[in-house]
Amino acid sequence: MEELISEFEKVERETAKAFSWDPMSFDDRITKANQWWELAKPENVMQLVEYIRDLQKEITNLEDEVYPPTPHHITN
């Protein structure tokens, strides 16, 4: 996963100019845009989504350990 995230960061830096108003040849702009779209294919995006979901579950579990839910009879 770290490799995929690093690749997204690298390609984003390299392609930022292609998605801006900065001067760039058409061929370079299209090549850079294609690099971004190749990386942002559905399989890679879904890997990131699953990774985020797993992290959210892990955070929730850690929060439950540190801040256990208050028993119902105490709150009423």
Short mmCIF file of C-alpha atoms in Angstrom, two decimals:
data_model
loop_
_atom_site.label_atom_id
_atom_site.label_comp_id
_atom_site.label_asym_id
_atom_site.label_seq_id
_atom_site.Cartn_x
_atom_site.Cartn_y
_atom_site.Cartn_z
CA MET A 1 0.00 0.00 0.00
CA GLU A 2 2.83 2.38 0.83
CA GLU A 3 4.18 1.85 -2.67
CA LEU A 4 0.83 2.78 -4.23
CA ILE A 5 0.54 5.88 -2.06
CA SER A 6 4.09 6.91 -2.97
CA GLU A 7 3.31 6.40 -6.64
CA PHE A 8 0.21 8.61 -6.37
CA GLU A 9 2.26 11.33 -4.66
CA LYS A 10 5.01 11.11 -7.29
CA VAL A 11 2.64 11.21 -10.25
CA GLU A 12 0.63 14.03 -8.69
CA ARG A 13 3.78 16.16 -8.40
CA GLU A 14 4.79 15.31 -11.96
CA THR A 15 1.35 15.93 -13.45
CA ALA A 16 0.27 19.02 -11.51
CA LYS A 17 1.43 21.32 -14.28
CA ALA A 18 -0.54 19.34 -16.89
CA PHE A 19 -3.78 20.14 -15.08
CA SER A 20 -2.99 23.85 -14.68
CA TRP A 21 -2.89 26.89 -16.91
CA ASP A 22 0.91 26.77 -17.00
CA PRO A 23 2.45 26.63 -20.48
CA MET A 24 3.21 23.13 -21.69
CA SER A 25 3.30 21.47 -25.08
CA PHE A 26 0.17 19.58 -26.01
CA ASP A 27 2.02 16.26 -26.27
CA ASP A 28 3.60 16.70 -22.84
CA ARG A 29 0.26 17.70 -21.34
CA ILE A 30 -1.49 14.64 -22.78
CA THR A 31 1.35 12.32 -21.72
CA LYS A 32 1.26 13.64 -18.14
CA ALA A 33 -2.54 13.46 -18.00
CA ASN A 34 -2.42 9.87 -19.23
CA GLN A 35 0.09 9.00 -16.50
CA TRP A 36 -2.38 10.29 -13.91
CA TRP A 37 -5.36 8.46 -15.39
CA GLU A 38 -3.39 5.21 -15.67
CA LEU A 39 -2.58 5.38 -11.98
CA ALA A 40 -6.09 6.46 -10.98
CA LYS A 41 -7.69 3.38 -12.51
CA PRO A 42 -10.56 1.84 -10.51
CA GLU A 43 -8.47 -1.03 -9.08
CA ASN A 44 -5.97 1.36 -7.51
CA VAL A 45 -8.65 3.69 -6.21
CA MET A 46 -10.50 0.77 -4.62
CA GLN A 47 -7.26 -0.39 -2.95
CA LEU A 48 -6.98 3.05 -1.39
CA VAL A 49 -10.64 3.03 -0.34
CA GLU A 50 -10.26 -0.38 1.33
CA TYR A 51 -7.09 0.80 3.07
CA ILE A 52 -8.91 3.86 4.41
CA ARG A 53 -11.82 1.70 5.59
CA ASP A 54 -9.41 -0.63 7.39
CA LEU A 55 -7.73 2.35 9.06
CA GLN A 56 -11.11 3.71 10.14
CA LYS A 57 -11.98 0.36 11.72
CA GLU A 58 -8.62 0.29 13.48
CA ILE A 59 -9.16 3.83 14.80
CA THR A 60 -12.64 2.93 16.04
CA ASN A 61 -11.31 -0.16 17.80
CA LEU A 62 -8.54 1.84 19.46
CA GLU A 63 -11.01 4.53 20.54
CA ASP A 64 -13.27 1.86 22.04
CA GLU A 65 -10.32 0.50 24.01
CA VAL A 66 -9.32 3.92 25.32
CA TYR A 67 -12.83 5.34 25.72
CA PRO A 68 -15.13 2.38 26.32
CA PRO A 69 -18.81 3.09 25.72
CA THR A 70 -20.65 4.21 28.82
CA PRO A 71 -23.04 1.51 30.08
CA HIS A 72 -26.65 2.36 29.33
CA HIS A 73 -27.76 2.20 32.98
CA ILE A 74 -25.28 4.94 33.95
CA THR A 75 -26.47 7.45 31.34
CA ASN A 76 -30.14 7.26 32.39
#
